[in-house]
DNA sequence: GCCAACGTTGGC
DNA sequence: GCCAACGTTGGC
């Protein structure tokens, strides 16, 4: 799976003239300027055994083990504010060319017509190219998997068998526990290797995380029907159930490791095995897996030759350890964050959690590396205390900003007995102090009432159901990605979960003002994402995150004027509004009414609310392109405003089109 | 049983 | 051939 391919807008990149559009697939890469700096050459590799000084930290994305599959799909050109929009202004030539090649063509959008369930989409002569109707606008209703027993949680996205089309709607599938899926059906149904082979990448956005039916551990669903976490799957495979029985009530598998097990036979299995092994430690979907850059500060990073380390540990950066499948997950990450925030130098952070006199496998002739520790000046007492604070107790935290200084507020529950790493992880965002609810009614743009009653979320869910929205809207808005952040997902959890328990006092505030690294920026964005998912955003907006990382805010309701609108927030909190995949010009007045950076949930919410007050320019009819029996097509002027006041039908440029 | 160390290997 | 980072293992 390649999250680079997450494409939220639908289809058309013709404005940038580089996409052949043959497939109609949407491939939207995060802009290069947002990626970690690439170092193009490797100043002579040095043997791993030789400690060396830091050779500028190289950030390289194609790392060894996990394969990051590519495909031949043409990448969309940057459409980001600072690049594309600016490019439009700065490079009129290129832009002009694009316009000539492909004017912004748009189908006359008629939401009400599309909304009617029976309405079929007329066959267009060259639909993907000419219609800019986004996937969010497409008639998706038929593709949803309906189930009488809808469970609010455990929702993920997938395409139905045989439904790999260019305009993929947001689709949901119910957790397999609710649906019987036979393996043959899956295989013949053309659901190739989800998540690896997803056509437009939309399914990558939503984590397919579920709970292992055997051990309850959260895990990433690798393919439809997965019910067990990696471990249990392994065991299951070693004692496979008869082919036709799919959901056998697994008798608590004896989880004894059987060493000399059945020898794998067949190259196919080997390959499969290899692939499985490669991906064993990464789900590819969690925030950690989405991170591209090493922090350079954790113990594993410090150990890396590129950071001047001696390459003894040879592990992936702590921050990049998968939230679900890594064996090094989380505990130390928390330590790092805390200590980072605390201003303690990175070198001190990850020294032993446990005092060990000697370490395994050291060759007798090697230097005693314990000395090294003394060089650094770390006393064990320091170390243990630091670790204890974080590890032994529940820790919630949230970012706050005040006078330009960013703080981490950590809630530490002293009564909490020692918790597992998973617990820590899942408790991370349990603190509802930072959780805010916006009423779905677009009012009071800048006031975010505190979440008081979890029921309100439930009520909202029901509301939306009654209003006839799509299934996705029956999920609490903003919830899909929150699997990662441990937010309670279904109604029951909302009621019975930690929200009802008063969260302890904020006991520590750490300043983060100092140097901001690439990974800090990643984390800050993740943090915003987490906050967004603890917030009920304005009606039917959801936040998803994709590789980069990039936060994307989508309006899920086709009834909204903003159904085709996506707000994307990048590292550094730059944001961009685009309509049907086309970025608004920087000069658009909506930008002047909001902060340049979407740092805070409030800013985002306010922007979304504001957007709801606008509508999308419908362009002007392109008569010559339409044969009488074809649907009426509209095009937009080159410099179309895209978003216009609600009472207008098209923007100034489209009402007096220059072309023709 | 834990984990530092390191052999190993997929991906490039 | 190099590198990232996985799985394994011996010392504790
Ligand atoms: Zn790191
Ligand atoms: Zn992951």
XYZ file of C-alpha atoms (C1' of nucleotides) and ligand atoms in Angstrom:
686
model
C 0.000 0.000 0.000
C 1.209 3.360 -0.679
C -0.333 6.147 1.149
C 1.167 8.531 -1.207
C -1.626 7.626 -3.400
C -4.317 8.794 -1.198
C -6.403 10.898 -3.373
C -9.371 12.537 -1.993
C -10.494 14.681 -4.688
C -11.737 12.762 -7.541
C -10.474 12.379 -10.772
C -9.260 15.182 -12.708
C -5.975 16.839 -12.797
C -6.280 18.139 -16.233
C -5.491 21.596 -15.187
C -2.013 20.554 -14.708
C -1.813 19.014 -18.027
C 0.398 16.164 -17.066
C -1.983 13.487 -16.265
C -3.157 11.489 -19.142
C -6.279 10.753 -17.256
C -6.573 7.512 -18.966
C -7.331 5.679 -15.863
C -9.270 8.303 -14.141
C -7.519 7.353 -11.008
C -6.752 9.983 -8.558
C -3.299 10.079 -7.327
C -2.482 12.884 -5.133
C 0.934 13.033 -3.713
C 1.849 15.294 -0.963
C 3.826 18.074 -2.490
C 7.512 17.698 -2.488
C 8.081 20.766 -0.514
C 6.277 19.172 2.308
C 8.298 16.078 2.386
C 11.366 15.757 4.457
C 14.400 16.981 2.720
C 15.874 14.509 0.419
C 19.525 13.975 0.438
C 20.515 12.884 -2.916
C 23.836 11.422 -2.327
C 25.457 9.252 0.114
C 28.893 10.442 0.849
C 30.582 7.174 0.649
C 29.214 4.503 2.757
C 31.092 3.541 5.806
C 31.074 0.116 7.226
C 28.529 -0.354 9.881
C 30.984 -1.433 12.441
C 32.815 1.828 12.380
C 31.414 4.458 14.614
C 31.531 7.732 12.896
C 30.570 11.261 13.253
C 27.227 12.391 12.162
C 27.004 12.634 8.479
C 24.080 14.911 7.974
C 21.000 13.013 8.811
C 19.807 11.445 5.686
C 16.135 11.168 5.235
C 15.301 8.491 2.849
C 11.936 7.102 2.257
C 12.525 3.847 0.529
C 13.674 1.960 3.498
C 14.836 -1.527 3.533
C 12.289 -3.863 4.856
C 8.875 -2.545 4.223
C 8.138 -2.427 0.593
C 6.409 0.658 -0.485
C 4.850 -0.421 -3.677
C 4.569 1.994 -6.450
C 2.447 1.791 -9.430
C 2.578 3.408 -12.758
C -0.037 5.926 -12.052
C 0.923 9.395 -12.972
C 1.256 11.552 -10.028
C -0.752 14.596 -9.759
C 1.296 17.674 -9.940
C 1.543 19.810 -6.916
C -1.597 21.537 -6.311
C -0.610 23.180 -3.188
C -1.047 26.675 -2.293
C 2.514 27.605 -2.288
C 3.311 25.720 -5.377
C 0.478 25.333 -7.707
C -1.522 28.312 -6.830
C 1.541 30.363 -6.755
C 2.621 28.720 -9.906
C -0.531 29.798 -11.521
C 0.333 33.317 -10.793
C 3.994 33.075 -11.375
C 4.075 30.893 -14.388
C 1.274 32.026 -16.523
C 2.710 30.192 -19.422
C 2.391 26.798 -17.943
C -0.927 27.571 -16.569
C -2.220 28.861 -19.809
C -1.208 25.757 -21.520
C -3.103 23.759 -19.072
C -6.160 25.779 -19.577
C -6.107 25.339 -23.257
C -5.707 21.667 -22.970
C -8.457 21.169 -20.602
C -10.808 23.779 -19.458
C -12.353 23.162 -16.131
C -15.240 21.170 -17.084
C -17.813 20.338 -14.650
C -20.974 18.458 -14.720
C -23.907 20.475 -13.853
C -24.191 19.435 -10.352
C -27.597 18.789 -9.148
C -27.371 17.482 -5.711
C -31.001 16.846 -5.257
C -31.219 14.791 -8.360
C -28.217 12.771 -7.418
C -29.551 12.275 -4.049
C -32.554 10.317 -5.114
C -31.658 6.706 -4.618
C -32.911 5.430 -7.881
C -31.317 8.054 -9.981
C -28.732 6.557 -12.194
C -25.780 8.416 -13.444
C -26.193 8.961 -17.104
C -23.529 7.492 -19.187
C -21.247 10.161 -20.321
C -19.160 10.004 -23.372
C -15.992 10.684 -21.556
C -17.003 10.894 -18.015
C -13.889 10.797 -15.973
C -12.223 13.413 -17.943
C -14.934 15.887 -18.281
C -16.850 15.588 -15.141
C -15.264 17.047 -12.219
C -17.786 15.537 -9.982
C -15.816 14.279 -7.110
C -16.221 10.958 -5.542
C -17.949 12.625 -2.747
C -20.469 13.764 -5.193
C -20.954 10.561 -6.972
C -23.876 8.387 -6.374
C -22.443 6.176 -3.816
C -25.503 4.839 -2.248
C -25.584 1.682 -4.234
C -22.155 0.683 -3.274
C -22.514 0.743 0.377
C -22.664 -2.433 2.220
C -25.790 -2.383 4.169
C -26.307 -4.442 7.141
C -29.253 -4.696 9.410
C -27.023 -4.677 12.379
C -24.953 -1.666 11.877
C -22.277 -1.263 14.364
C -21.067 2.197 14.753
C -17.529 1.350 15.525
C -15.104 -0.629 13.555
C -15.867 1.115 10.402
C -13.491 1.093 7.614
C -13.480 1.737 3.969
C -13.243 -0.643 1.219
C -14.449 -1.047 -2.222
C -16.865 -3.735 -2.967
C -15.791 -6.590 -5.107
C -15.817 -5.609 -8.662
C -16.289 -2.014 -7.869
C -12.912 -0.633 -8.580
C -13.974 2.335 -10.462
C -12.363 5.607 -11.001
C -14.775 7.480 -8.893
C -14.602 5.743 -5.675
C -16.997 6.944 -3.146
C -16.307 6.873 0.456
C -17.356 3.435 1.254
C -17.725 1.585 4.379
C -17.607 -1.935 5.239
C -18.694 -3.449 8.350
C -16.394 -5.300 10.496
C -16.254 -8.888 9.388
C -17.767 -9.953 12.588
C -21.007 -8.703 11.215
C -20.677 -10.136 7.855
C -19.887 -13.541 6.677
C -17.265 -13.520 4.080
C -16.201 -16.636 2.387
C -12.645 -16.743 1.238
C -13.567 -17.886 -2.201
C -15.858 -14.972 -2.539
C -13.131 -12.662 -1.613
C -10.685 -14.114 -3.975
C -12.968 -14.342 -6.944
C -14.607 -11.101 -6.175
C -11.594 -9.164 -7.183
C -10.576 -7.704 -3.962
C -6.930 -7.927 -4.573
C -4.801 -7.727 -1.569
C -6.306 -4.984 0.296
C -4.770 -2.859 1.459
C -1.882 -3.231 -0.884
C -3.763 -2.775 -4.039
C -6.259 -0.127 -3.686
C -7.207 1.659 -6.776
C -7.443 5.203 -5.793
C -5.969 4.992 -2.422
C -9.025 6.195 -0.718
C -9.156 3.134 1.335
C -5.750 3.863 2.646
C -6.951 6.868 4.399
C -9.064 5.082 6.791
C -7.329 2.777 9.109
C -8.724 -0.639 9.006
C -8.120 -1.397 12.550
C -10.056 -3.934 14.387
C -9.844 -5.890 17.521
C -8.463 -9.350 17.445
C -11.206 -11.784 18.133
C -8.834 -13.998 19.925
C -6.849 -11.753 22.165
C -8.556 -8.415 21.820
C -5.467 -6.630 20.657
C -6.087 -3.914 18.136
C -4.633 -4.795 14.812
C -4.586 -3.606 11.300
C -6.778 -5.489 8.933
C -4.652 -6.636 6.091
C -7.409 -8.072 4.033
C -11.132 -8.330 4.315
C -12.066 -11.020 6.668
C -9.121 -10.646 8.948
C -10.308 -11.215 12.394
C -7.172 -11.893 14.265
C -4.145 -9.919 15.036
C -0.868 -10.854 13.603
C 0.112 -13.170 16.328
C -3.087 -15.052 16.424
C -3.235 -15.171 12.666
C 0.098 -16.831 12.675
C -1.073 -19.410 15.064
C -4.232 -19.918 13.152
C -2.231 -20.513 10.052
C -0.108 -23.046 11.690
C -3.211 -24.939 12.592
C -5.427 -23.928 9.778
C -9.089 -24.484 9.985
C -10.838 -26.393 7.228
C -11.105 -24.335 4.119
C -14.781 -23.725 4.226
C -15.134 -22.742 7.772
C -14.314 -19.145 7.867
C -15.245 -17.947 11.242
C -14.641 -20.782 13.427
C -14.927 -19.856 17.010
C -11.322 -20.125 17.683
C -10.810 -22.176 20.774
C -8.336 -20.177 22.686
C -5.410 -21.253 20.649
C -2.621 -22.770 22.564
C -0.217 -20.114 21.809
C 2.833 -22.139 22.274
C 5.513 -21.427 19.855
C 6.180 -24.453 17.820
C 9.584 -24.262 16.454
C 9.982 -27.167 14.096
C 6.689 -26.574 12.537
C 5.390 -27.610 9.231
C 7.878 -26.776 6.621
C 6.418 -24.261 4.249
C 6.103 -25.752 0.858
C 5.575 -24.070 -2.420
C 7.144 -20.935 -3.741
C 3.848 -19.162 -3.472
C 3.718 -19.657 0.197
C 7.256 -18.601 0.535
C 6.557 -15.437 -1.259
C 3.534 -14.843 0.802
C 5.501 -15.565 3.854
C 8.203 -13.196 2.822
C 5.750 -10.457 2.229
C 4.077 -11.152 5.472
C 7.335 -11.046 7.293
C 8.260 -7.829 5.690
C 5.077 -6.185 6.742
C 4.871 -7.882 10.023
C 5.985 -4.886 11.953
C 4.071 -2.261 10.186
C 0.423 -1.739 9.501
C 1.146 1.009 7.073
C -1.746 3.022 8.313
C -1.088 4.297 11.731
C 0.430 7.688 12.347
C 3.771 6.114 13.069
C 3.804 4.188 9.863
C 2.884 7.340 8.070
C 5.868 9.155 9.364
C 8.635 9.531 6.905
C 11.440 10.983 8.846
C 13.554 9.725 11.656
C 13.478 11.836 14.736
C 17.202 11.630 15.109
C 16.814 11.755 18.833
C 15.518 8.463 20.039
C 17.817 5.682 21.038
C 17.304 3.836 17.833
C 18.025 6.904 15.799
C 21.053 7.703 17.828
C 22.268 4.237 17.182
C 22.065 4.720 13.471
C 25.298 5.358 11.658
C 23.731 8.288 9.925
C 23.259 9.942 13.249
C 26.696 9.013 14.392
C 25.702 5.846 16.131
C 27.430 2.519 16.254
C 24.658 0.489 14.672
C 24.167 -1.923 17.457
C 20.469 -1.743 17.841
C 19.527 -1.504 14.222
C 15.964 -0.633 14.751
C 13.538 1.789 13.292
C 13.103 5.175 14.862
C 10.894 5.015 17.904
C 8.467 7.436 16.483
C 8.095 5.347 13.418
C 7.442 2.125 15.211
C 4.034 0.945 14.189
C 1.382 1.630 16.742
C -0.051 -1.779 16.281
C 2.522 -4.199 15.150
C 5.811 -3.040 16.440
C 7.294 -4.765 19.374
C 8.923 -1.562 20.460
C 5.772 0.344 20.493
C 5.023 3.347 22.491
C 6.451 3.201 25.911
C 9.593 4.901 24.980
C 7.879 7.172 22.611
C 6.063 8.653 25.472
C 9.239 9.002 27.326
C 10.713 10.780 24.467
C 7.908 13.176 24.088
C 7.922 14.011 27.667
C 11.581 14.455 27.882
C 11.728 16.323 24.683
C 9.198 18.644 26.011
C 11.041 18.862 29.198
C 14.078 20.122 27.468
C 16.224 17.252 28.476
C 18.772 16.542 25.890
C 17.874 13.733 23.595
C 20.906 11.716 24.483
C 19.599 11.198 27.888
C 16.250 10.080 26.964
C 16.423 6.525 26.055
C 19.141 5.178 28.128
C 18.201 2.052 29.809
C 14.891 1.609 31.384
C 16.315 -1.106 33.435
C 19.717 -1.188 34.851
C 21.803 -3.888 33.360
C 25.266 -4.658 34.328
C 26.254 -6.192 31.099
C 24.635 -6.591 27.829
C 24.184 -9.604 25.762
C 26.602 -10.683 23.166
C 29.267 -8.211 23.845
C 32.550 -9.466 22.676
C 35.068 -9.642 25.455
C 37.475 -7.485 23.558
C 35.039 -4.698 22.998
C 34.999 -1.513 24.874
C 32.684 -1.393 27.792
C 29.946 0.787 26.560
C 28.760 1.547 30.001
C 31.537 4.042 30.063
C 29.882 5.808 27.280
C 26.955 6.420 29.430
C 29.038 8.111 31.987
C 30.491 10.275 29.360
C 27.064 11.464 28.647
C 26.653 12.121 32.278
C 23.512 10.257 32.873
C 22.931 9.054 36.320
C 20.747 6.082 36.714
C 18.637 7.927 39.165
C 17.746 10.532 36.641
C 16.945 7.927 34.221
C 14.790 5.727 36.321
C 12.803 8.527 37.664
C 12.069 9.899 34.310
C 10.976 6.593 33.006
C 8.895 5.850 35.976
C 6.933 8.974 35.733
C 5.929 8.130 32.293
C 5.723 4.429 32.318
C 4.210 3.616 35.592
C 1.293 5.910 35.322
C -1.423 6.821 33.045
C -0.429 9.678 30.931
C -2.672 11.877 28.934
C -1.457 14.865 27.190
C -2.484 17.490 24.805
C -0.862 20.392 23.119
C -1.740 23.864 24.075
C -0.533 27.087 22.709
C -0.124 30.243 24.616
C 1.699 33.383 23.694
C 3.298 31.647 20.814
C 4.687 28.920 22.962
C 3.471 25.425 22.501
C 2.934 23.373 25.591
C 2.308 19.814 26.253
C -0.126 19.329 29.010
C 0.223 15.980 30.551
C -2.322 14.436 32.784
C -0.843 11.938 35.065
C -2.976 9.690 37.084
C -1.056 8.611 40.062
C -3.516 5.937 40.983
C -3.264 4.189 37.745
C -1.400 0.996 38.229
C 1.205 0.116 35.776
C -0.346 -0.196 32.414
C 0.571 -1.975 29.293
C 1.942 -0.202 26.353
C -1.321 -0.613 24.607
C -3.140 0.820 27.522
C -0.941 3.797 27.441
C -1.516 4.181 23.846
C -5.188 3.899 24.109
C -5.394 6.128 27.045
C -3.441 8.767 25.379
C -6.399 10.672 24.133
C -8.850 9.613 26.705
C -8.598 12.877 28.395
C -11.667 14.680 27.399
C -10.357 17.920 28.648
C -9.163 18.654 25.231
C -12.174 17.238 23.567
C -14.627 19.587 22.202
C -17.902 19.268 20.519
C -19.284 21.515 17.959
C -22.921 21.392 17.445
C -23.702 20.295 14.004
C -25.670 23.428 13.423
C -23.365 25.999 11.945
C -23.489 28.532 14.639
C -21.118 30.223 16.974
C -18.101 29.787 14.780
C -15.487 30.540 17.317
C -16.934 29.059 20.386
C -16.344 25.458 21.023
C -18.510 24.293 23.826
C -16.983 21.708 26.026
C -18.057 18.206 25.602
C -20.267 17.487 28.493
C -22.487 14.688 27.535
C -21.340 11.828 25.454
C -24.914 11.130 24.608
C -24.933 14.170 22.452
C -22.655 12.422 20.074
C -24.959 9.518 19.921
C -27.920 11.731 19.374
C -26.119 13.315 16.559
C -25.493 9.987 15.022
C -29.152 9.197 15.128
C -30.021 12.543 13.735
C -27.939 12.000 10.777
C -29.414 8.649 10.273
C -32.862 10.079 10.267
C -31.852 12.717 7.885
C -31.140 10.040 5.404
C -27.466 10.514 5.127
C -25.158 7.870 4.047
C -23.857 5.293 6.350
C -20.628 6.956 6.801
C -22.431 9.698 8.515
C -23.818 7.357 11.015
C -20.406 7.150 12.385
C -19.609 9.884 14.688
C -18.172 12.518 12.497
C -14.483 12.460 12.511
C -14.213 9.089 14.019
C -12.666 6.801 11.477
C -9.062 7.594 12.075
C -9.471 7.723 15.767
C -8.810 4.079 16.036
C -5.321 5.256 16.310
C -5.917 7.602 19.061
C -7.987 5.393 21.143
C -11.131 7.304 21.012
C -14.171 5.397 21.950
C -15.858 4.503 18.787
C -19.251 3.162 19.326
C -22.084 4.472 21.257
C -21.668 2.081 24.046
C -18.097 2.963 24.451
C -18.929 6.581 24.299
C -21.216 6.174 27.195
C -19.344 3.734 29.255
C -15.872 4.779 28.429
C -13.496 6.985 30.214
C -15.446 10.079 29.507
C -17.524 9.430 32.500
C -14.553 9.225 34.695
C -13.228 12.525 35.751
C -9.769 12.943 34.430
C -7.178 13.939 36.937
C -5.634 17.278 37.163
C -3.095 18.543 34.801
C 0.082 18.200 36.645
C 2.801 19.027 34.259
C 3.345 21.522 31.571
C 6.329 21.302 29.368
C 7.519 23.838 26.953
C 8.168 22.829 23.423
C 9.329 26.145 22.228
C 12.803 25.123 21.289
C 14.082 23.757 18.063
C 11.500 22.312 15.840
C 12.575 19.392 13.784
C 10.923 17.673 10.951
C 9.537 15.021 13.180
C 8.314 17.584 15.622
C 6.368 19.000 12.793
C 5.023 15.606 11.957
C 3.994 15.102 15.481
C 2.446 18.479 15.770
C 0.311 17.692 12.797
C -0.586 14.333 14.208
C -1.513 16.085 17.338
C -3.828 18.388 15.516
C -5.285 15.397 13.809
C -5.883 13.711 17.104
C -7.557 16.807 18.404
C -9.693 17.080 15.346
C -10.847 13.609 15.930
C -11.764 14.363 19.441
C -13.839 17.156 18.169
C -17.092 16.836 16.451
C -16.463 18.980 13.476
C -19.058 21.054 11.723
C -21.728 18.973 10.145
C -20.434 16.035 8.211
C -16.897 17.071 7.958
C -14.416 14.419 8.717
C -10.710 14.524 9.131
C -8.501 11.887 7.674
C -4.796 11.675 7.451
C -2.599 10.423 4.722
C 1.002 10.006 4.100
C 3.083 13.059 4.404
C 1.483 13.413 6.797
C -1.350 15.504 5.474
C -4.618 16.126 7.180
C -7.529 16.248 4.854
C -10.912 17.482 5.807
C -13.775 16.229 3.777
C -17.375 17.118 3.639
C -19.160 13.814 3.547
C -22.633 14.933 2.920
C -23.600 15.226 -0.633
C -26.205 17.667 0.449
C -23.679 20.166 1.512
C -22.613 22.886 -0.801
C -19.135 21.944 0.135
C -19.421 18.344 -0.902
C -16.651 18.766 -3.394
C -14.428 20.694 -1.132
C -11.364 19.449 0.598
C -9.245 21.277 3.084
C -5.742 19.962 3.408
C -3.410 20.804 6.193
C 0.255 20.125 5.938
C 3.159 19.964 8.235
C 3.694 23.443 9.470
C -0.062 23.885 9.361
C -0.190 25.441 5.974
C -3.525 24.698 4.521
C -5.225 24.745 1.236
C -8.788 24.637 0.152
C -9.590 22.915 -3.053
C -12.747 22.241 -4.904
C -12.938 19.174 -7.002
C -9.255 18.844 -6.718
C -8.544 22.353 -7.761
C -6.945 24.687 -5.322
C -8.437 28.017 -4.664
C -6.353 30.903 -5.758
C -4.381 32.370 -2.978
C -6.130 35.591 -3.575
C -9.455 34.129 -2.652
C -11.047 36.158 0.030
C -11.685 33.152 2.192
C -7.990 32.975 2.892
C -7.926 36.506 4.123
C -10.606 35.738 6.619
C -8.685 33.004 8.340
C -5.275 32.550 9.847
C -2.538 31.497 7.501
C -1.905 28.440 9.600
C -4.499 26.009 10.798
C -2.842 25.311 14.058
C -5.789 24.861 16.251
C -8.964 22.929 16.118
C -10.835 26.138 16.542
C -9.288 27.587 13.451
C -10.162 24.538 11.479
C -13.683 24.455 12.756
C -14.124 28.072 12.024
C -12.863 27.625 8.528
C -15.191 24.724 7.902
C -18.128 26.598 9.253
C -17.237 29.512 7.101
C -16.997 27.282 4.079
C -20.476 26.029 4.670
C -21.633 29.542 4.067
C -20.283 29.447 0.554
C -21.141 27.398 -2.430
C -19.298 26.069 -5.379
C -19.253 27.943 -8.621
C -21.165 26.026 -11.218
C -19.304 27.477 -14.140
C -21.019 28.227 -17.367
C -22.606 25.920 -19.890
C -20.307 24.608 -22.503
C -22.895 24.161 -25.154
C -20.792 22.941 -27.989
C -19.562 20.059 -25.969
C -23.001 18.781 -25.437
C -25.061 16.784 -27.756
C -28.691 17.100 -26.982
C -28.951 13.727 -25.394
C -25.939 14.218 -23.278
C -26.023 15.813 -19.912
C -25.384 19.454 -19.815
C -21.758 20.188 -19.209
C -20.386 23.244 -17.644
C -16.941 24.614 -17.618
C -15.317 27.048 -15.345
C -13.267 30.018 -16.228
C -9.574 29.615 -15.841
C -9.401 31.783 -12.804
C -12.690 30.701 -11.425
C -13.168 31.584 -7.822
C -14.466 28.073 -7.222
C -16.078 29.109 -4.036
C -18.641 31.835 -4.190
C -21.233 33.416 -1.975
C -24.175 31.173 -1.487
C -26.662 33.322 -3.301
C -24.750 33.287 -6.542
C -24.609 30.600 -9.130
C -21.264 31.355 -10.584
C -18.360 33.599 -9.920
C -17.609 36.765 -11.786
C -15.177 35.102 -14.075
C -17.585 32.414 -15.039
C -20.428 34.779 -15.636
C -18.383 36.637 -18.217
C -16.174 33.946 -19.582
C -13.353 35.146 -21.737
C -13.008 31.983 -23.667
C -15.139 31.584 -26.690
C 11.680 -13.890 30.189
C 14.117 -9.820 28.809
C 16.863 -7.429 25.715
C 21.454 -5.849 23.658
C 23.749 -7.282 20.014
C 24.027 -8.703 15.580
C 23.318 -11.874 11.478
C 20.585 -11.412 7.883
C 17.943 -10.010 3.917
C 14.540 -7.289 1.015
C 14.615 -3.257 -1.481
C 16.929 -0.208 -3.904
C 26.865 -3.274 -2.915
C 24.573 -0.507 0.449
C 21.189 0.331 3.794
C 17.164 -0.201 6.789
C 15.480 -2.823 9.927
C 13.851 -7.471 10.760
C 14.211 -11.905 13.527
C 17.206 -14.483 16.477
C 20.159 -15.543 20.247
C 23.179 -15.678 24.217
C 23.986 -13.466 28.540
C 21.771 -12.106 32.183
Zn 13.959 8.300 16.209
Zn 1.437 1.106 11.817
